[in-house]
Every structure is written in structure tokens, then in C-alpha cells.
PDB file of C-alpha atoms and ligand atoms in Angstrom:
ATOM      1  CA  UNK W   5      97.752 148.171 120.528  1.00 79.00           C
ATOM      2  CA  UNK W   6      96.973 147.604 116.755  1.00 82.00           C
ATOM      3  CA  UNK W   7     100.867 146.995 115.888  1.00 82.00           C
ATOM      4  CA  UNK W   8     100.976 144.222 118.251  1.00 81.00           C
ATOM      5  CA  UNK W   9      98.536 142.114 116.107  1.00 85.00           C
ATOM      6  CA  UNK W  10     100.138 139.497 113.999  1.00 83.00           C
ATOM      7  CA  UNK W  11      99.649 141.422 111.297  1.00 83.00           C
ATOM      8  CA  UNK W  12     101.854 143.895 111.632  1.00 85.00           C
ATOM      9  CA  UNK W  13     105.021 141.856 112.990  1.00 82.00           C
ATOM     10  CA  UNK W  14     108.237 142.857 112.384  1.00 79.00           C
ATOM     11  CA  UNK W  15     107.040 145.710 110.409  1.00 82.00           C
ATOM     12  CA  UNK W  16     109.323 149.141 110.529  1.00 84.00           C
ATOM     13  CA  UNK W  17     106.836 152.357 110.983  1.00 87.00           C
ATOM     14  CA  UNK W  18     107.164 153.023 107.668  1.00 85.00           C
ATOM     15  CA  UNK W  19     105.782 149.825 106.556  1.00 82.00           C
ATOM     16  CA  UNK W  20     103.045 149.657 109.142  1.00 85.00           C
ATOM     17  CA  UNK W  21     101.578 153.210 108.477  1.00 87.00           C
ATOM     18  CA  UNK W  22     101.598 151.998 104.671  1.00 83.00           C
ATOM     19  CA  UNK W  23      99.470 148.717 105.781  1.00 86.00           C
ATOM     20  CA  UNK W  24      97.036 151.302 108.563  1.00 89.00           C
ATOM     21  CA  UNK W  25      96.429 153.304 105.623  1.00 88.00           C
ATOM     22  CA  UNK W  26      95.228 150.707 103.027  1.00 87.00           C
ATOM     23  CA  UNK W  27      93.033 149.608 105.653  1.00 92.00           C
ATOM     24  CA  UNK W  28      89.010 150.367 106.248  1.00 94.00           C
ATOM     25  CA  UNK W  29      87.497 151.982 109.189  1.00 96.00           C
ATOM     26  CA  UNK W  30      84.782 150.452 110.892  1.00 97.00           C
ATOM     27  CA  UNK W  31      83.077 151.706 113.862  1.00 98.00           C
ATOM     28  CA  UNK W  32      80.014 150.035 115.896  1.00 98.00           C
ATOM     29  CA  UNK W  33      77.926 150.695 118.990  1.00 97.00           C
ATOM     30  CA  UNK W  34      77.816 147.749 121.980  1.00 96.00           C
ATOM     31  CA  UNK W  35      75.044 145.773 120.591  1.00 96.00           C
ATOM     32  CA  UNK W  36      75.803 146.096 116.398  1.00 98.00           C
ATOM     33  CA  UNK W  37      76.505 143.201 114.822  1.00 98.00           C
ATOM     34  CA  UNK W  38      79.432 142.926 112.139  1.00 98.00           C
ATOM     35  CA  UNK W  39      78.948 139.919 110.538  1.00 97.00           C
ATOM     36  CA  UNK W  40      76.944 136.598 111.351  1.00 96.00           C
ATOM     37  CA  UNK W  41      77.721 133.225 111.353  1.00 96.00           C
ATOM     38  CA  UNK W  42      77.200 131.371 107.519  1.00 95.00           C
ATOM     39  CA  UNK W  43      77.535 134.869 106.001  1.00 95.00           C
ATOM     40  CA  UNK W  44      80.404 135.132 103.202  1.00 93.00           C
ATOM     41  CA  UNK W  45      83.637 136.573 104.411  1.00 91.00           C
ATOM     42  CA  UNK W  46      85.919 138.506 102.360  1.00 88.00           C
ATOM     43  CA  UNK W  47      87.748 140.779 105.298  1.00 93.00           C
ATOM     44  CA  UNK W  48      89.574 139.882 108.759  1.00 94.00           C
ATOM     45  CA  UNK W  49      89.560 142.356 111.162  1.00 95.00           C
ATOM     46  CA  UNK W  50      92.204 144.302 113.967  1.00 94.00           C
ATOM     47  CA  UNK W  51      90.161 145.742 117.415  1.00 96.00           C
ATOM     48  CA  UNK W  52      91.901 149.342 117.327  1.00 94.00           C
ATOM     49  CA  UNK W  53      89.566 150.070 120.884  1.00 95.00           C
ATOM     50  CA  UNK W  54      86.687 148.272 122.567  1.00 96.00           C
ATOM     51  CA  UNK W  55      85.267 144.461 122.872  1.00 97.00           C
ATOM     52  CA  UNK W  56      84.030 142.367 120.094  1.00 98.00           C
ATOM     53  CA  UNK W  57      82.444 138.905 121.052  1.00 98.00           C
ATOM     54  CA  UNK W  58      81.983 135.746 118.461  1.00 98.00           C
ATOM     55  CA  UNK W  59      79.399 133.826 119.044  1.00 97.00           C
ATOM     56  CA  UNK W  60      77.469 130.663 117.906  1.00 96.00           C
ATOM     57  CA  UNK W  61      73.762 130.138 117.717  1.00 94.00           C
ATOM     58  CA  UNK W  62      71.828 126.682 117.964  1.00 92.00           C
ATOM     59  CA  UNK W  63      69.075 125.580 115.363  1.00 91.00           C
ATOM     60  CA  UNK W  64      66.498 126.081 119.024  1.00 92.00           C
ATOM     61  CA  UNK W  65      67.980 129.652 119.557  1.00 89.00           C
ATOM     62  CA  UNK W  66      70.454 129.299 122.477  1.00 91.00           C
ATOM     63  CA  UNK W  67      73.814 131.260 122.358  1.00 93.00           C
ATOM     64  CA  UNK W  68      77.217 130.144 123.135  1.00 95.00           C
ATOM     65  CA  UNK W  69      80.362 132.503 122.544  1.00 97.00           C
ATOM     66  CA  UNK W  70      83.540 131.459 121.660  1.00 96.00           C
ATOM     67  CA  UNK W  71      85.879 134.380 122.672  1.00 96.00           C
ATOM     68  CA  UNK W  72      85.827 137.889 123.834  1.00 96.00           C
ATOM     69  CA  UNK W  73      88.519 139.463 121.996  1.00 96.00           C
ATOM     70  CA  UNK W  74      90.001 143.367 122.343  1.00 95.00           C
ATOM     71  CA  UNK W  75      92.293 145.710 121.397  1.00 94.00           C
ATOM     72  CA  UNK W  76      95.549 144.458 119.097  1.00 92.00           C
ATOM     73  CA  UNK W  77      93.540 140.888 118.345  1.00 92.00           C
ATOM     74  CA  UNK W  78      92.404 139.838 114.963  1.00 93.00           C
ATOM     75  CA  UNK W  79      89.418 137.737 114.076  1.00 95.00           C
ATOM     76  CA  UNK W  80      87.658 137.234 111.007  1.00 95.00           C
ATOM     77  CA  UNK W  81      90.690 135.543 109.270  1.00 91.00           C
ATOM     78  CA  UNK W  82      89.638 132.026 109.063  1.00 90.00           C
ATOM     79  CA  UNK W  83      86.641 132.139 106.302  1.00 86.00           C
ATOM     80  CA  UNK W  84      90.060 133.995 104.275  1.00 84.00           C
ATOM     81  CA  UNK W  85      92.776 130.804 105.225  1.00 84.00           C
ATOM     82  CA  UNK W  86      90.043 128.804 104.200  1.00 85.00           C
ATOM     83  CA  UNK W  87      87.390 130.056 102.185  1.00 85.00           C
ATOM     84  CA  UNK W  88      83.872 129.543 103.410  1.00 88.00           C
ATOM     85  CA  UNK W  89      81.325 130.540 105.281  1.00 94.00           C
ATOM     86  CA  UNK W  90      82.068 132.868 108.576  1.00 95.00           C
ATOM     87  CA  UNK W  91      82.365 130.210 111.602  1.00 94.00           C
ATOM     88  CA  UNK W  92      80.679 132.805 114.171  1.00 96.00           C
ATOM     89  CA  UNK W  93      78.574 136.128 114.416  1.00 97.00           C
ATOM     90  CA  UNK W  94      81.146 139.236 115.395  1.00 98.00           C
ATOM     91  CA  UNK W  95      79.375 141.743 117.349  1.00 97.00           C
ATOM     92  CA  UNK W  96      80.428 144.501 119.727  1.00 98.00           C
ATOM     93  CA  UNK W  97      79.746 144.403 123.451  1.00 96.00           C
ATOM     94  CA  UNK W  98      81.277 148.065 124.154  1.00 96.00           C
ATOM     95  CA  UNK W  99      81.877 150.818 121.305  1.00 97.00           C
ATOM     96  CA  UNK W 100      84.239 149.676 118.816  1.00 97.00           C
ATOM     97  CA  UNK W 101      86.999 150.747 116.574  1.00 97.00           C
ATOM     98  CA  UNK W 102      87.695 148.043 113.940  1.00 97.00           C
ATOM     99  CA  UNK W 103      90.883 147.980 111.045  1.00 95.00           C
ATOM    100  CA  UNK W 104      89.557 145.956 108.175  1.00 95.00           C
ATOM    101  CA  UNK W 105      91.808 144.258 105.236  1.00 92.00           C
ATOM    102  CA  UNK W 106      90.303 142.608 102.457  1.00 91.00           C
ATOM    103  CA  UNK W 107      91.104 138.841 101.235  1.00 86.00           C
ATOM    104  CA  UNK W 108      92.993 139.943  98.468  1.00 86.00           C
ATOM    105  CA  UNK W 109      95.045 142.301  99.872  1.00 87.00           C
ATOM    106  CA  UNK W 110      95.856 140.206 102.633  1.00 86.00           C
ATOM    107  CA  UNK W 111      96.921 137.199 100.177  1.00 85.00           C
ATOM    108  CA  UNK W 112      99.395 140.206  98.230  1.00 85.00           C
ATOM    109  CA  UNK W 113     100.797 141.422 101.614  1.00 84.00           C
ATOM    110  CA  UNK W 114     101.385 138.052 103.180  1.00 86.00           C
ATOM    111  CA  UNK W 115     102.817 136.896 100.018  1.00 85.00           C
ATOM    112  CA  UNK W 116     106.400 138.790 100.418  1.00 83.00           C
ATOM    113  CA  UNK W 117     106.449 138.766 103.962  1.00 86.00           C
ATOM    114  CA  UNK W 118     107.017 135.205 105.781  1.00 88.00           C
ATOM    115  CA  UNK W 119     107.525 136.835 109.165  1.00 87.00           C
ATOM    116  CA  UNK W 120     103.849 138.066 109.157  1.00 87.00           C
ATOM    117  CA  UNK W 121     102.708 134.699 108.100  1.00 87.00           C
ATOM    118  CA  UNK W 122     104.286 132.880 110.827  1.00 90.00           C
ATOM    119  CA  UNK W 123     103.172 135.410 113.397  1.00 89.00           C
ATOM    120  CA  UNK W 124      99.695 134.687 111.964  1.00 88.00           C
ATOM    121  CA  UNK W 125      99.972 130.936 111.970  1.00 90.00           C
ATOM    122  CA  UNK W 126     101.295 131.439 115.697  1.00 91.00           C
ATOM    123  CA  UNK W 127      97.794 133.356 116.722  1.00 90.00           C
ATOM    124  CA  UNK W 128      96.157 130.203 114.751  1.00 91.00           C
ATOM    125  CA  UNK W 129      98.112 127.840 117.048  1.00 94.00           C
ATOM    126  CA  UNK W 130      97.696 129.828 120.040  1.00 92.00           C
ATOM    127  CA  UNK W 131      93.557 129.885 119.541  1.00 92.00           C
ATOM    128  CA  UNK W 132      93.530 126.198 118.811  1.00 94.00           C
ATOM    129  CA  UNK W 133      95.684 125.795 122.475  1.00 95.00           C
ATOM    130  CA  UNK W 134      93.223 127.665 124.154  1.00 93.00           C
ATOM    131  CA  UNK W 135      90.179 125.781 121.938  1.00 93.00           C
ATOM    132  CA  UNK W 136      91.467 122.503 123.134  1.00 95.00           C
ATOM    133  CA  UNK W 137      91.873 123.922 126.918  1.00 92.00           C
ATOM    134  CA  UNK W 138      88.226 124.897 126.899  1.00 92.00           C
ATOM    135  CA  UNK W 139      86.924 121.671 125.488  1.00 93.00           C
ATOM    136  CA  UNK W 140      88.692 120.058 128.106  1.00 94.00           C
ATOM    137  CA  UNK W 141      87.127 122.243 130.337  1.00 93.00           C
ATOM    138  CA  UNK W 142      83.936 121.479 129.350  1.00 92.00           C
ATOM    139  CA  UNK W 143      84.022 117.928 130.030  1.00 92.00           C
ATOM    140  CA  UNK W 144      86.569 117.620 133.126  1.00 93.00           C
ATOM    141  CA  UNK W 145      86.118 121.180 135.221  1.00 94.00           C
ATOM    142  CA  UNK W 146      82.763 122.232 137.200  1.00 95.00           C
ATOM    143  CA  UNK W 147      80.839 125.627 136.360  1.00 96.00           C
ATOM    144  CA  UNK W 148      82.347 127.371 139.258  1.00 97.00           C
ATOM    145  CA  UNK W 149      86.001 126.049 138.118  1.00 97.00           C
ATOM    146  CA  UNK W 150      85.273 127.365 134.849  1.00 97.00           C
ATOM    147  CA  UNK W 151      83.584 130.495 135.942  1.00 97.00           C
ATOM    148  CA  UNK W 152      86.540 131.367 137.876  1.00 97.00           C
ATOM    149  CA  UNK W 153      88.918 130.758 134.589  1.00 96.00           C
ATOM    150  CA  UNK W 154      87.112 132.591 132.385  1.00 96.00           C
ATOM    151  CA  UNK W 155      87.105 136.053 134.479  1.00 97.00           C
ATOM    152  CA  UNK W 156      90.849 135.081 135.320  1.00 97.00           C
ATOM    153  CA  UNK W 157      91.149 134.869 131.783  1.00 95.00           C
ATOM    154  CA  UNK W 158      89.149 138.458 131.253  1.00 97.00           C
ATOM    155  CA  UNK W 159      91.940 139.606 133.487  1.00 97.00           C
ATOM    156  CA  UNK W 160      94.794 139.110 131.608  1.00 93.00           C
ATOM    157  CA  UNK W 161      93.230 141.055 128.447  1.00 92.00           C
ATOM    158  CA  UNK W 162      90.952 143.808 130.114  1.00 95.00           C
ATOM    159  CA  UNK W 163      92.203 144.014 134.241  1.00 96.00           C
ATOM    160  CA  UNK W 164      93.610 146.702 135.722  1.00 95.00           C
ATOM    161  CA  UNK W 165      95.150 147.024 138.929  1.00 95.00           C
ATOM    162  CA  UNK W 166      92.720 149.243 141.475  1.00 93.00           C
ATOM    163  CA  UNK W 167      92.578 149.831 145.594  1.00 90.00           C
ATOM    164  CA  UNK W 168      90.957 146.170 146.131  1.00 88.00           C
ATOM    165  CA  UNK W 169      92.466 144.304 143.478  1.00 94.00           C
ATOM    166  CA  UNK W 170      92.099 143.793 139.415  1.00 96.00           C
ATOM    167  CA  UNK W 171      89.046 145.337 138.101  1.00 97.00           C
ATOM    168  CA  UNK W 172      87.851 143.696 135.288  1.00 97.00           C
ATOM    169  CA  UNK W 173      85.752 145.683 133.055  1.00 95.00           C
ATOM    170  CA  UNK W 174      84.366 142.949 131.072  1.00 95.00           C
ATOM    171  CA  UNK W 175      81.216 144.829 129.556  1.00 96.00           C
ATOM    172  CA  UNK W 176      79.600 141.696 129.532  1.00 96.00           C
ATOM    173  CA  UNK W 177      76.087 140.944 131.180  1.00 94.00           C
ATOM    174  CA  UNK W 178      75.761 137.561 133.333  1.00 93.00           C
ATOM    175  CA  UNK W 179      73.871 136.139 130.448  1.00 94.00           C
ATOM    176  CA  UNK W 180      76.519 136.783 128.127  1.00 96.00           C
ATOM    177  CA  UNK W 181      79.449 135.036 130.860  1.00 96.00           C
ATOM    178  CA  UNK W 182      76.821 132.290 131.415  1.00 97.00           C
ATOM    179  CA  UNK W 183      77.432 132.137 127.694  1.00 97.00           C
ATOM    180  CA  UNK W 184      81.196 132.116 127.503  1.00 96.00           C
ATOM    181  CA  UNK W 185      81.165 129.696 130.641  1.00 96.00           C
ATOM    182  CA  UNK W 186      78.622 126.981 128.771  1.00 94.00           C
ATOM    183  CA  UNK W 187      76.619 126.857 131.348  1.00 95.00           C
ATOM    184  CA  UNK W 188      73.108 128.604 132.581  1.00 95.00           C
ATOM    185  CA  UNK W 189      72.884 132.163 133.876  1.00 95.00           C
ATOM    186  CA  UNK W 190      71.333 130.608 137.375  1.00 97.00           C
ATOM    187  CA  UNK W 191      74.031 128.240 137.630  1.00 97.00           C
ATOM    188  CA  UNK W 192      76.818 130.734 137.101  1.00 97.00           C
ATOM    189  CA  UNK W 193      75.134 133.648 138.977  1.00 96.00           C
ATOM    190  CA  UNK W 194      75.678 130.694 141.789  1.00 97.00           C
ATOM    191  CA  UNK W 195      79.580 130.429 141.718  1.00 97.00           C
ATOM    192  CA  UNK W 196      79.652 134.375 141.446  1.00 97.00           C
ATOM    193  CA  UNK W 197      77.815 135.011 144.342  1.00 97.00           C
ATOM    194  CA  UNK W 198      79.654 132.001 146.242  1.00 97.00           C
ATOM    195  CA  UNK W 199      82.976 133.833 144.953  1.00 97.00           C
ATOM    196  CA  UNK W 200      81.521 136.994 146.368  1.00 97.00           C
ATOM    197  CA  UNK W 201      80.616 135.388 149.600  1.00 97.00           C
ATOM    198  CA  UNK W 202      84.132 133.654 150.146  1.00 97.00           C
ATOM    199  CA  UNK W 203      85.479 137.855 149.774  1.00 96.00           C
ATOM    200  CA  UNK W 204      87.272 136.088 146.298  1.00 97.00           C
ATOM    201  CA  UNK W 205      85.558 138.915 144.533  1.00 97.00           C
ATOM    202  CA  UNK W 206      83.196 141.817 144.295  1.00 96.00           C
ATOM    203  CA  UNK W 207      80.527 142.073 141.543  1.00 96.00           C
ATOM    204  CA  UNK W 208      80.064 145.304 139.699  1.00 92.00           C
ATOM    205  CA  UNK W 209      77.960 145.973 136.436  1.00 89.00           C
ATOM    206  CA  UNK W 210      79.435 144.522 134.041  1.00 92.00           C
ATOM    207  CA  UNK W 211      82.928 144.224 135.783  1.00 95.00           C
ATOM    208  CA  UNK W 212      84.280 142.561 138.602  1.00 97.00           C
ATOM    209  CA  UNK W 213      86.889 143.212 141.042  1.00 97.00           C
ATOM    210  CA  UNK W 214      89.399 140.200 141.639  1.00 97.00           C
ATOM    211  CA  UNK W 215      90.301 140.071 145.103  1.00 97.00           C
ATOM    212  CA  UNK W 216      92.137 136.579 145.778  1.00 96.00           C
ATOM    213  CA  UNK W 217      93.621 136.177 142.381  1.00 96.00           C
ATOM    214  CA  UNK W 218      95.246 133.542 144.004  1.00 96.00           C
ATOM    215  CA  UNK W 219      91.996 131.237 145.183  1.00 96.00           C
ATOM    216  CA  UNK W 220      90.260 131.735 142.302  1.00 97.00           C
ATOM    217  CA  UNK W 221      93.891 130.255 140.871  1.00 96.00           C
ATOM    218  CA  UNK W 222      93.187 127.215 142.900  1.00 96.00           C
ATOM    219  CA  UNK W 223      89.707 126.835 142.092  1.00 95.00           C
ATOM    220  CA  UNK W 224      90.033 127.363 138.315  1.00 94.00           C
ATOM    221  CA  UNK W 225      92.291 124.629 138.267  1.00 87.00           C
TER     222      UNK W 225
HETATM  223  P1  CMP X  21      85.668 133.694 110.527  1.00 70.38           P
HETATM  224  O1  CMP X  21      85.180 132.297 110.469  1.00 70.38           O
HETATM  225  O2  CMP X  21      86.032 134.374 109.283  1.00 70.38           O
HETATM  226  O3  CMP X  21      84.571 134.579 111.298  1.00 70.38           O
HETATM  227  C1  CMP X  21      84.345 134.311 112.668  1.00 70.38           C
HETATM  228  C2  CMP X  21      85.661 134.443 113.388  1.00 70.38           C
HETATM  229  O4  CMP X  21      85.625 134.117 114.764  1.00 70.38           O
HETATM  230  C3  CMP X  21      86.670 133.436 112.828  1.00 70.38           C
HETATM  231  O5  CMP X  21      86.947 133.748 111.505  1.00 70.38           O
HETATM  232  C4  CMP X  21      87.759 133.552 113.855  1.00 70.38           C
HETATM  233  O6  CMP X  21      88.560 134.691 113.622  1.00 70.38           O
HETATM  234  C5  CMP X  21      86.944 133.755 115.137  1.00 70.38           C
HETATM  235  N1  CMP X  21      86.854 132.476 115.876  1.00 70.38           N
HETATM  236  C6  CMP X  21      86.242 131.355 115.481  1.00 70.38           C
HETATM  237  N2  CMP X  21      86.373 130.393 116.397  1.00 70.38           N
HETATM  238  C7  CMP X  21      87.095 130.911 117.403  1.00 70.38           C
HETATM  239  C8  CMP X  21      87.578 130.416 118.648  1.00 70.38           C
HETATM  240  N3  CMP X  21      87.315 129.173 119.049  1.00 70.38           N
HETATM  241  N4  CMP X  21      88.309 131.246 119.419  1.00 70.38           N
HETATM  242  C9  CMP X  21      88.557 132.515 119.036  1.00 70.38           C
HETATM  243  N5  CMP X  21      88.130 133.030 117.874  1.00 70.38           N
HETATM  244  C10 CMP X  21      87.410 132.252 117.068  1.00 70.38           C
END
């Protein structure tokens, strides 16, 4: 999973065990917290196993989370493109195996290879795609519509075909979706249990098993 990130495009073995073994170890339980938003960042980061979520909090407390992200993605690199403060708090929703590379060696490694750049700037593109889909989203889709694109999204990164359908272990709790939806837990917990209803779906603990991929196509769009 880890040498499909960006970061190790077009790299031979040889090359890639050089870059897994100049890289730090980082291990955390669902719940630790890596780094928070405003805090300085000198490291990005490679999910070797488990879930890491990013998340923003407002100035009155409430939560909203940018991404879910898991094995083979990177995060972490943008307070290194352009130095600053981190622009979320990383923390693990399952147990976690991170690869860590410092700014500077980052900056040395990209410098002689153009490939890995692009492949980076490509995951930069592809984030700011899915950014722009979301804030659409936001203004021009209902909760339920989004609700049913963000598990269908879960699916493509964490589903796996079972007996009923896709199960998608998620490891998130229905505050933490109402969270990635934008929208309240009772308003969400709505369109799941409509879902449910319809047969779309069944809910599970922190999973959920897609049964009309199709539908919830339709609804999500
Ligand atoms: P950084 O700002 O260093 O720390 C937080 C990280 O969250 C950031 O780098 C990105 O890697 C990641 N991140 C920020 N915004 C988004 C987003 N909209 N979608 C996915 N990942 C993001």
C-alpha cells in the first residue's frame, strides 16, 4: 500500500527501501492525536495501516473533518509546500501505522526526482477536485444526498465485497460522519435510517453494508 503513495512513484525497490528506511515510525491508538491544527509542521506523513481523520475545530467548539484518509495516502505535506501553520488536527480513528519524512529531507529527495514531484502535485490537484466537489456539495446537494456520497465515497477506499453487498468498515461513529457530512448527527442519523428502511443499506457499528450501490448512486447525485 505504502509504494502506491506519491511519494514513492516510479521508484525501483532499491530506491524505495532506501526512502522506507530513512523514514520514522509512528504508531497511535484510535483516539491519539498526531498533530493539531496551528501547530508547526516540519514532517508529512504515509498511512502504512489503519484510518487517520483531519479535522477542523470552530472558535465555539464544533468539529468538522475534512477527509478520512488510509493506507498508501499522504497528508501532512501542505504546512512543508508552504510553510506555516498545520491546516487541520491528524488523529487516528482505528490503530495506526504512520511513515514520517522530515521537511528537509523531503526538499533533498524531491529535488533530483521530477517524477515524484509531479505525482505529488497530482495528489495536490486531485484533493483540490474533490475540495471543490464537496463545497459544491455543501451548497447545492441535501444531507441525505451527501450522506449517501460520503459512505459511497468510504467505499471506494475501505469496502469490501461480503454476502449482502460492500461492507464498509469505516471506524467512524455517527457523530464523526455527521461531521464529514456537515451536517447534525440527528439529521444524518435520519437519511441512514431512511437508507436502511428503503433495504439501500444495513447499519453496523461503525460500518455499513451497501446494498443498492446503485440507488444510493442516484441519490448521491
Ligand atoms: P498540513 O496543513 O501540514 O496538516 C494538515 C493536513 O491535512 C494538510 O497538511 C493536508 O495534508 C491535509 N488536508 C488539509 N485539507 C485537506 C482537505 N481538504 N482534504 C484532504 N486533506 C486535507
Amino acid at each position: 500500500m505504502v509504494r502506491n503513495a506519491p511519494l514513492f512513484a516510479g521508484l525501483d525497490d532499491e530506491a524505495a527501501s532506501a526512502l522506507l528506511g530513512s523514514m520514522s515510525r509512528t504508531r497511535l491508538e484510535r483516539g491519539d492525536v498526531l498533530f493539531r491544527e496551528g501547530d508547526q509542521g516540519d514532517r508529512l506523513y504515509v498511512i502504512g495501516e489503519g484510518k487517520i481523520k483531519l479535522g477542523r475545530t470552530s472558535k465555539d467548539g464544533r468539529e468538522n473533518l475534512l477527509a478520512i484518509q488510509g493506507p498508501g495516502e499522504l497528508f501532512g505535506e501542505l504546512s512543508l509546500f508552504d510553510p506555516g501553520p498545520r491546516t487541520a488536527t491528524a488523529s487516528a480513528i482505528a490503530e495506526t501505522q504512520l511513515l514520517g519524512l522530515g521537511h528537509e529531507d523531503l526538499n533533498d529527495y524531491l529535488a533530483g526526482r521530477p517524477a515524484v514531484a509531479t505525482a505529488m502535485l497530482a495528489a495536490l490537484a486531485r484533493r483540490l477536485r474533490r475540495t471543490n466537489d464537496i463545497l459544491a456539495d455543501l451548497v447545492f446537494t441535501d444531507v441525505p444526498g451527501r450522506v449517501a456520497k460520503a459512505l459511497l465515497d468510504l467505499s471506494t477506499r475501505f469496502g469490501r465485497r461480503s454476502e449482502d453487498g460492500v461492507l464498509v468498515a469505516h471506524d467512524l461513529t455517527q457523530e464523526e460522519l455527521a461531521q464529514l457530512v456537515g451536517a447534525s448527527r440527528e439529521t444524518v442519523n435520519k437519511a441512514l435510517a431512511d437508507f436502511a428502511t428503503r433495504g439501500w443499506l444495513k447499519l453496523e457499528a461503525r460500518a455499513v453494508t451497501l446494498i443498492d450501490v446503485e440507488r444510493l448512486q442516484r441519490r448521491a447525485r
